[in-house]
Each structure stands twice: as C-alpha cells, then as structure tokens.
Coordinates of C-alpha atoms in Angstrom, one line a residue:
X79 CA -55.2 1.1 -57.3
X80 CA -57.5 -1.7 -56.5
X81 CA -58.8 -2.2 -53.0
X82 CA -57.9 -5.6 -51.8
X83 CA -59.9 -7.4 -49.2
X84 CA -57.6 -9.5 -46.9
X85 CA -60.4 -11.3 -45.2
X86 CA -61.8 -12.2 -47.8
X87 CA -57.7 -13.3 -49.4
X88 CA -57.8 -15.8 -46.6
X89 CA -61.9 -16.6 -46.2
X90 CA -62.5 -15.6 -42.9
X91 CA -65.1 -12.7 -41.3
X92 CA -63.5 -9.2 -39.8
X93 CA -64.3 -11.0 -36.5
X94 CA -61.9 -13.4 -37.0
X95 CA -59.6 -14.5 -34.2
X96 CA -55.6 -14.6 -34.1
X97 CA -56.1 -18.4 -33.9
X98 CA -58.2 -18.2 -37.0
X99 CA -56.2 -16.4 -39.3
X100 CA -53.6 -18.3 -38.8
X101 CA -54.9 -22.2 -38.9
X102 CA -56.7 -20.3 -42.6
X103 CA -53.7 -18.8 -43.3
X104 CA -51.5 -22.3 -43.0
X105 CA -54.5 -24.1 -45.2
X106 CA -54.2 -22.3 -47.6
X107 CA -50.6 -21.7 -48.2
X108 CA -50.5 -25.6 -48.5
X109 CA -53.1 -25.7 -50.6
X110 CA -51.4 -23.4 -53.2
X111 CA -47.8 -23.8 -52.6
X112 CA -45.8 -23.3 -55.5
X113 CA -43.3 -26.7 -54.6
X114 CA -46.6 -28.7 -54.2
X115 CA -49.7 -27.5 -56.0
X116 CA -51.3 -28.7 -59.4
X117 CA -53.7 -24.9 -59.3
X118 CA -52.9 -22.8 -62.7
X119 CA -52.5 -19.6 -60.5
X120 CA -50.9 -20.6 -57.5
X121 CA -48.0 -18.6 -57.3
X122 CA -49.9 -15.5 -57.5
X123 CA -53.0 -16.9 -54.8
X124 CA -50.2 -17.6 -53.0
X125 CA -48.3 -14.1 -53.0
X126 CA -52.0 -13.0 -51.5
X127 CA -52.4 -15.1 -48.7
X128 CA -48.6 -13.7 -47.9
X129 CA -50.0 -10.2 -47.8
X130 CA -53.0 -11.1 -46.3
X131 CA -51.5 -12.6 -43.3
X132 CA -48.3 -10.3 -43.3
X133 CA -51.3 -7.6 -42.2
X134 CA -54.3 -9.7 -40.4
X135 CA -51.6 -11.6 -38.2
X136 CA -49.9 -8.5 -36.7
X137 CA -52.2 -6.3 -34.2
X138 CA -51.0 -3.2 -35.2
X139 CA -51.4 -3.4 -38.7
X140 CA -54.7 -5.0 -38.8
X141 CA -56.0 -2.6 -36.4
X142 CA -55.1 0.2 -38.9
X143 CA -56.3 -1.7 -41.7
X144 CA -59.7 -2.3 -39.9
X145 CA -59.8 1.3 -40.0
X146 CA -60.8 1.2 -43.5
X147 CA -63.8 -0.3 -42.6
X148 CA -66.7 -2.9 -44.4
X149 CA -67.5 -0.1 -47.2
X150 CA -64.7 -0.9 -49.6
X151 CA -64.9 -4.1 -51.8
X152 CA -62.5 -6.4 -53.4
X153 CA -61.1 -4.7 -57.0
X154 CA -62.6 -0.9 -56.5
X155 CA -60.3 1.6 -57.0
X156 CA -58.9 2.8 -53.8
X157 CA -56.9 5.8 -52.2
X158 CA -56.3 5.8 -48.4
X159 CA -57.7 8.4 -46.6
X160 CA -56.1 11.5 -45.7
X161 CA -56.3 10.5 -42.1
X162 CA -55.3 6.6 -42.2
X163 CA -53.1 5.0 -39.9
X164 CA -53.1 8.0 -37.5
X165 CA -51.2 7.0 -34.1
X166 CA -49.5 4.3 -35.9
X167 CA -45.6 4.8 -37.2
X168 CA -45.0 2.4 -39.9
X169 CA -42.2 4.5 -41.7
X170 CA -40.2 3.8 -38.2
X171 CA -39.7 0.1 -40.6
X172 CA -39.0 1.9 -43.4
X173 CA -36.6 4.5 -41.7
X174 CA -34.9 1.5 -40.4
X175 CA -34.7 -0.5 -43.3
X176 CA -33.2 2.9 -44.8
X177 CA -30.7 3.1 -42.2
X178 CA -29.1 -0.4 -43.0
X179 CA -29.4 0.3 -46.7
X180 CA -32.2 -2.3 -47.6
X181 CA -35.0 0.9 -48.4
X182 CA -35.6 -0.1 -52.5
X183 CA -37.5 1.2 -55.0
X184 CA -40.6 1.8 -56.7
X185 CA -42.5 -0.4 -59.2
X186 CA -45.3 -2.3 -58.7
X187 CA -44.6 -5.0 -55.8
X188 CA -42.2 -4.7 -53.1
X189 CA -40.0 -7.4 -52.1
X190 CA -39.4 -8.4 -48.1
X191 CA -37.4 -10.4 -46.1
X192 CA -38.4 -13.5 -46.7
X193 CA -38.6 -13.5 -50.6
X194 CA -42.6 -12.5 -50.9
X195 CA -43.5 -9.5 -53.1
X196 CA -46.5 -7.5 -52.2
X197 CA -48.6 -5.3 -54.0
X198 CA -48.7 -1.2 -54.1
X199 CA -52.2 -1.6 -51.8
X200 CA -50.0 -3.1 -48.8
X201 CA -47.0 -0.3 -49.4
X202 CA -49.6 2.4 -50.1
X203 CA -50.9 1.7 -46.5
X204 CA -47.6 0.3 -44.4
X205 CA -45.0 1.6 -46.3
X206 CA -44.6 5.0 -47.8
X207 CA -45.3 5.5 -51.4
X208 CA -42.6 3.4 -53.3
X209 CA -40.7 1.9 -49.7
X210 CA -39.8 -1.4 -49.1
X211 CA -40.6 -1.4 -45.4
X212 CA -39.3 -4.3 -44.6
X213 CA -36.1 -5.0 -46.6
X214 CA -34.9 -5.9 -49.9
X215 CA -33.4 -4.0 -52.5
X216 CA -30.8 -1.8 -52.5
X217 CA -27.6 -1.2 -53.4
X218 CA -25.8 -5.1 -51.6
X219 CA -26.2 -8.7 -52.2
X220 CA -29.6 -9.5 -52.8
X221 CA -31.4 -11.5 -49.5
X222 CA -33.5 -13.8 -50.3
X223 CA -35.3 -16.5 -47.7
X224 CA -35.1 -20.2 -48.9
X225 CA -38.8 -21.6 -49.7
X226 CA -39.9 -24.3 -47.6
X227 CA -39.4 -28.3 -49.3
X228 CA -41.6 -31.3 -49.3
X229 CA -40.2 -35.1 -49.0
X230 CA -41.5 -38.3 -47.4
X231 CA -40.1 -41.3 -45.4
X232 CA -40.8 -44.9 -45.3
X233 CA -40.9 -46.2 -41.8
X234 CA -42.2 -50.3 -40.1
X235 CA -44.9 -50.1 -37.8
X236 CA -42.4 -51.0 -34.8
X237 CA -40.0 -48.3 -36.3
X238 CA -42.9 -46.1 -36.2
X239 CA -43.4 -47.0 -32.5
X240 CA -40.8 -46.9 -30.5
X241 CA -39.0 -44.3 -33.1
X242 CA -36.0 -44.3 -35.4
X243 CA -33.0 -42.4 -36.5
X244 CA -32.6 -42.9 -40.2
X245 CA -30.0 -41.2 -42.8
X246 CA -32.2 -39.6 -45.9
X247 CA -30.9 -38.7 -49.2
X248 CA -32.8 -35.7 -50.7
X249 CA -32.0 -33.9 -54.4
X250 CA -32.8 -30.3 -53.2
X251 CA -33.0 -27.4 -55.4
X252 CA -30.6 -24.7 -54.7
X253 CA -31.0 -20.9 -54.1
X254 CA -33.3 -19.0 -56.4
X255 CA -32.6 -20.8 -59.8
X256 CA -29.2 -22.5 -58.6
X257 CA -28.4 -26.0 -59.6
X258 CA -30.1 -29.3 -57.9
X259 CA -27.6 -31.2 -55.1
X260 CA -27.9 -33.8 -53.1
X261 CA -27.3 -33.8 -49.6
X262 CA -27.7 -36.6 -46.7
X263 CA -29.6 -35.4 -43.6
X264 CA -29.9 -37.3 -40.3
X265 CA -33.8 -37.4 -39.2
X266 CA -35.2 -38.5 -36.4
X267 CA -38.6 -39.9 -36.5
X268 CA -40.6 -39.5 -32.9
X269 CA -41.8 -42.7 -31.3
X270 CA -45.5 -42.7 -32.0
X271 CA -45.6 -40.9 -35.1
X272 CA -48.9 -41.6 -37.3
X273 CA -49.5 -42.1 -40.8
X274 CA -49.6 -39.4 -43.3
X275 CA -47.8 -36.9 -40.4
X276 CA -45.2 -34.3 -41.3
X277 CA -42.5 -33.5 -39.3
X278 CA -40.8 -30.1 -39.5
X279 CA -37.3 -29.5 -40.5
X280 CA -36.4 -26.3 -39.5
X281 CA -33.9 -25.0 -41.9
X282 CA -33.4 -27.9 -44.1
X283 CA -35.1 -26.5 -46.8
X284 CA -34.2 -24.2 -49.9
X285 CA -30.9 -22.6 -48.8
X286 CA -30.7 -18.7 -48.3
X287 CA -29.4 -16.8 -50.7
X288 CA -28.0 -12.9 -49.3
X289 CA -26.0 -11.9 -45.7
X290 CA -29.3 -12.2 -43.0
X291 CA -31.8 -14.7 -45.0
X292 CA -32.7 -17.8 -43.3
X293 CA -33.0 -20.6 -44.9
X294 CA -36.4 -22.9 -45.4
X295 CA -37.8 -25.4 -43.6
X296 CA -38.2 -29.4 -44.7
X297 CA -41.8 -31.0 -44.2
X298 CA -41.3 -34.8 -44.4
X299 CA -44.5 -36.7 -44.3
X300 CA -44.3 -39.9 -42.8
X301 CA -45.9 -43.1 -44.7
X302 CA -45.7 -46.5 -42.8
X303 CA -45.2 -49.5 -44.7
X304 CA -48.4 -52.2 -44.1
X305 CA -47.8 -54.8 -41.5
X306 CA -47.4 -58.9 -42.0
X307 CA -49.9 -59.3 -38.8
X308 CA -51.1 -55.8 -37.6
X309 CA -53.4 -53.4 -39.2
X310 CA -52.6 -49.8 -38.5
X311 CA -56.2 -47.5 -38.0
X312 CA -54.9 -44.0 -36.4
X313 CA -53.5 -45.3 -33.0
X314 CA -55.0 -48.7 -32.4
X315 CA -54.1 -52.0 -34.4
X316 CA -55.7 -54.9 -35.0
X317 CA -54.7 -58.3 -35.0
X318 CA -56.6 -61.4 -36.4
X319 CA -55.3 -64.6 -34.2
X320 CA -56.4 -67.9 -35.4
X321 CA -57.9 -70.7 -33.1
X322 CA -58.4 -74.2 -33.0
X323 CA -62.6 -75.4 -32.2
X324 CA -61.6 -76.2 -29.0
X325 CA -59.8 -73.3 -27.7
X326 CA -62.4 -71.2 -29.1
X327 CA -65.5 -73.9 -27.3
X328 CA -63.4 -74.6 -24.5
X329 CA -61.2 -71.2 -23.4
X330 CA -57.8 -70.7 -23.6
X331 CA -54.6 -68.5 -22.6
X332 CA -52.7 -67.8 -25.7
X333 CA -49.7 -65.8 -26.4
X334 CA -50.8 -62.9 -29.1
X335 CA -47.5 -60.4 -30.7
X336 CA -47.8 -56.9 -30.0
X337 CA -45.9 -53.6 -30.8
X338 CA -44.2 -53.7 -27.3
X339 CA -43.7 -57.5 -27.2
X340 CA -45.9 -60.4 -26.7
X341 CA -48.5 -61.1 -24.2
X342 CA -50.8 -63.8 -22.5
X343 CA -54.6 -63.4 -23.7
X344 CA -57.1 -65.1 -22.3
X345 CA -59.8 -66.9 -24.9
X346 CA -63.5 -66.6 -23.2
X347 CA -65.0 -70.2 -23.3
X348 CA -67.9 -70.5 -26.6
X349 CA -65.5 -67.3 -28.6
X350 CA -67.0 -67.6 -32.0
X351 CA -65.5 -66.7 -35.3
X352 CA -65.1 -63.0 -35.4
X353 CA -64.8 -62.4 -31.2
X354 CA -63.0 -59.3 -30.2
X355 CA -61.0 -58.9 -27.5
X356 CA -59.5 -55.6 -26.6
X357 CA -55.8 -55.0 -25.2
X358 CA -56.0 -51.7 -23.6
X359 CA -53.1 -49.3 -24.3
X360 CA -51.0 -52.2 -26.9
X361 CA -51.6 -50.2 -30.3
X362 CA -49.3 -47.3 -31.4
X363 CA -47.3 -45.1 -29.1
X364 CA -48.8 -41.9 -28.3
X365 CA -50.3 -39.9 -25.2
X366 CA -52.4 -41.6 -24.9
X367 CA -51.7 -44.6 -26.8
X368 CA -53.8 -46.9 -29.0
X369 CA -55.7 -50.0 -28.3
X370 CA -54.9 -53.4 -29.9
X371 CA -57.7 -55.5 -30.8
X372 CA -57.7 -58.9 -31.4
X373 CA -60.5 -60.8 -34.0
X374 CA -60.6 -64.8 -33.5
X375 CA -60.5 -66.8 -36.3
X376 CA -61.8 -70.4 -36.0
X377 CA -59.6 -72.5 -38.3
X378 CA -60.3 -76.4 -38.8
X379 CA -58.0 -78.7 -38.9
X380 CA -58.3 -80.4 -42.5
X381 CA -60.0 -83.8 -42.0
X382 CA -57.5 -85.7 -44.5
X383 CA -56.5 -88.9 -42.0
X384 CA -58.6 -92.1 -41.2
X385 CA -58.4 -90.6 -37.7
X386 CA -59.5 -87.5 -38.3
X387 CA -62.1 -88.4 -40.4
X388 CA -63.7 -90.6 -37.9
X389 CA -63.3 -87.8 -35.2
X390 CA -65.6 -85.2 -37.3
X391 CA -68.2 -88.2 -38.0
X392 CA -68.4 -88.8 -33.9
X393 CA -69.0 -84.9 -33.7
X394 CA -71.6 -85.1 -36.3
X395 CA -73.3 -88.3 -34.8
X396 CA -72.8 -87.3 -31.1
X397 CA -73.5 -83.6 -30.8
X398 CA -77.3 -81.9 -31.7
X399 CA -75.3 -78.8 -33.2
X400 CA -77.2 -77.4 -36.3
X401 CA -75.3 -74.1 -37.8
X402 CA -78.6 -72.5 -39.7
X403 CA -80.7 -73.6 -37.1
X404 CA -81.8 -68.9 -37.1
X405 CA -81.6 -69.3 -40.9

C-alpha cells in the first residue's frame, strides 16, 4: 500500500501544534466540503483531511505515527515495521468495538462512527489488518452520523444589534439518500453579530441514520440587509448628517440616530463639508463595541425666492470669501 503523508494531507510541518492542526484542519474541510464546494475531487480531498486529522489530532496516535519518521514520502509503497506502535494498544478499540458487535470487515476503506471511510494505511497502523476500530459494520442497523448543513439568514442592522429570535424554514435533505423535508427551526441570533458570521447549530443538520449516531450540525451565516442611514464596516457605522451653512460656520447641537437611540452631537464652529466626528462605543454591539462616525454634509438651501436670492447676493457682496483661493 501507499504511504500517506498526513502533514502534508493538511499542509502543515511535523512541528505542528494541536492549535495548528486543527484551525488547518477546519480550513480545509470548508474549503472542500462535499454540501458546499464547486472542486471536482472534493469528496475524496475531503475523506483525507478526515484521516489526517482523525490521527494528527489525537496524542497517542500521532505519536505512534511520528514513529515512522521523515524518510517515507507521499505514494511509496509502504509496510509498517515489525516494531510499530510498540507500547501503544490500539486493538483495545477494536476489541471493544468487537465486543458491541460493530468490528466489520475487510475491503479497502473502513467506515467509523461518524460516516468517514478511511484507507487500508490508517487500519494497517491503528486498526488490525481488516478491523474497523472504531465502529461500523456488522451484523445491526447501519450508524451513520448526519453531515453538517449550510443556510443563511437575513437580519436589519438594529435586529443585528440588539439580537433577534426568528422562525426559519429550511428544505433539509434526509439521512443518507432519504427524501428532502422541510422543517421550521427557532434561531436565535446573538446581539452583535457581524456580517458574513456563522452561527452553529448543534444537531440541526442531516439527521442520523442507525441506534448511537448523532446527528449534524447547522452553520447559518448571517448577512445583514444595508441600512436607509447607517453604513455597516465590521463594528463601527457611519452616518452622513446634513447641515445647514450656518450650523456648520456657526456650531450647533444636533440630534443624530444611532443603533441604541438618538443622541445630542455637538457641531464644532467653521465644520466643513466632509468633518468627522466620532461617537465612541455607538456602532454595533460587541465586546467591545463599534464606533459611530458621523460625516457633515453642507446642504444649501435652494435660492428660488426674491428673498433668498437677495440674501446670497448680500453674502457675495458683503463677505471676502473666495472658494479656489489654494487652487
């Protein structure tokens, strides 16, 4: 059989911490989930990060698997030395699994708990020649874990905020090949949540099929809906606030809307066009939260009266203002 190089599965060095292989590990299983990815040869990339991680993230097995050592390379034939995995007792799984009546048979992958298949490399090594260490098989019911599921949910910027409870109706695919249903769930989206974030369902996803199996998880990414007044960037917003001249020239206190209600903000005397003025903690909930800034916008009032006219032809008699005088 081939060798097969789990470091190099998930991309990582033989120094790799526990953290590390498992942010790579959680990467890359989005990257080439069946549910989700557009890749030709996902479901079999994704079999091998399975593997991968099933060995790198547990400190036993690695360990004996390190034993192996930097001189084998990915796709050379391999045959574990007569020695390997002394001082470790994987068939204590595989005696267990025997004992309950999941131990299955040969071939060339091996089904476990949770619905992954592995290769005869990983039962070579962990298992016992033709074992199923870790379950399936067998003479009962088949178990089988439900694959995690993929929706999204429309939320306002205030519902976003301050949080919401919202009924969701999702067409989910049922055990293994079973029929698509639909089913109502109840979610609750955090106060603060940002956009483009996924909340975890836990068990919400592809039902279980088999006495044992757990069902998947549900990963509902969050999109908020754009704002009438407020732009949303991460945690802060931002809120362009028109003026008249003379609050801008002259100062003002105005009352501005923000995500927790509105608030008195004071106008500087000579604000220009394009000012910004900075309410500390008024964006997006969150720990801590966002900023709100607010960007002045001069607006004239139209001249379209006698009267008003003859008030912008005093201002351009009586005042020495010149607009391009640093042109």
């Amino acid at each position: 059989m081939e060798f097969r190089d789990y470091y190099q599965t998930l991309g990582l060095q033989r120094s790799a911490s526990a953290d590390e292989i498992r942010k790579s590990y959680r990467r890359l299983a989005r990257k080439y989930h069946p549910d989700v990815s557009k890749e030709a040869d996902a479901l079999e990339r994704f079999k091998q990060l399975q593997e991968a991680y099933e060995v790198l993230k547990d400190p036993k097995k690695r360990e004996a698997y390190d034993q192996l050592g930097a001189n084998w390379k990915q796709g050379e034939q391999f045959r574990p030395p007569p020695d390997f995995g002394a001082g470790f007792d994987f068939n204590q799984a595989r005696r267990r699994a025997q004992s309950t009546g999941h131990a299955g048979g040969g071939g060339g992958s091996h089904e476990f708990a949770d619905g992954a298949e592995f290769s005869d490399f990983f039962s070579s090594l962990f298992g016992g020649a033709g074992a199923q260490p870790f379950g399936g098989g067998g003479g009962g019911p088949r178990r089988r874990n439900g694959r995690d599921q993929n929706a999204s949910i429309d939320v306002d910027l205030e519902e976003a905020h301050r949080g919401v409870v919202r009924n969701i109706t999702l067409q989910q695919q049922g055990p293994g090949a079973g029929a698509p249903s639909e089913r109502t769930l109840r979610v609750t989206v955090p106060a603060g949540v940002t956009d483009g974030q996924s909340l975890r369902l836990t068990g919400q996803g592809e039902p279980a099929s088999g006495k044992g199996a757990k069902a998947g998880d549900l990963y509902l990414t969050v999109h908020i809906r754009p704002h009438r007044n407020l732009e949303l960037d991460g945690r802060d917003v931002k809120l362009t606030l028109p003026v008249a001249p003379w609050e801008a020239a002259l100062g003002a206190t105005l009352t501005v809307p923000t995500l927790g209600g509105s608030v008195d903000l004071r106008i500087p005397p000579q604000s220009q066009s394009g000012s910004r003025l900075r309410l500390r903690g008024r964006g997006l909930a969150g720990d801590p939260p966002g900023d709100q800034y607010v960007v002045l916008k001069v607006v004239l009032p139209p001249a379209d009266t006698p009267a008003a006219r003859e008030l912008y032809e005093r201002m351009q008699t009586e005042l020495a203002f010149d607009p391009r005088a640093n042109l």
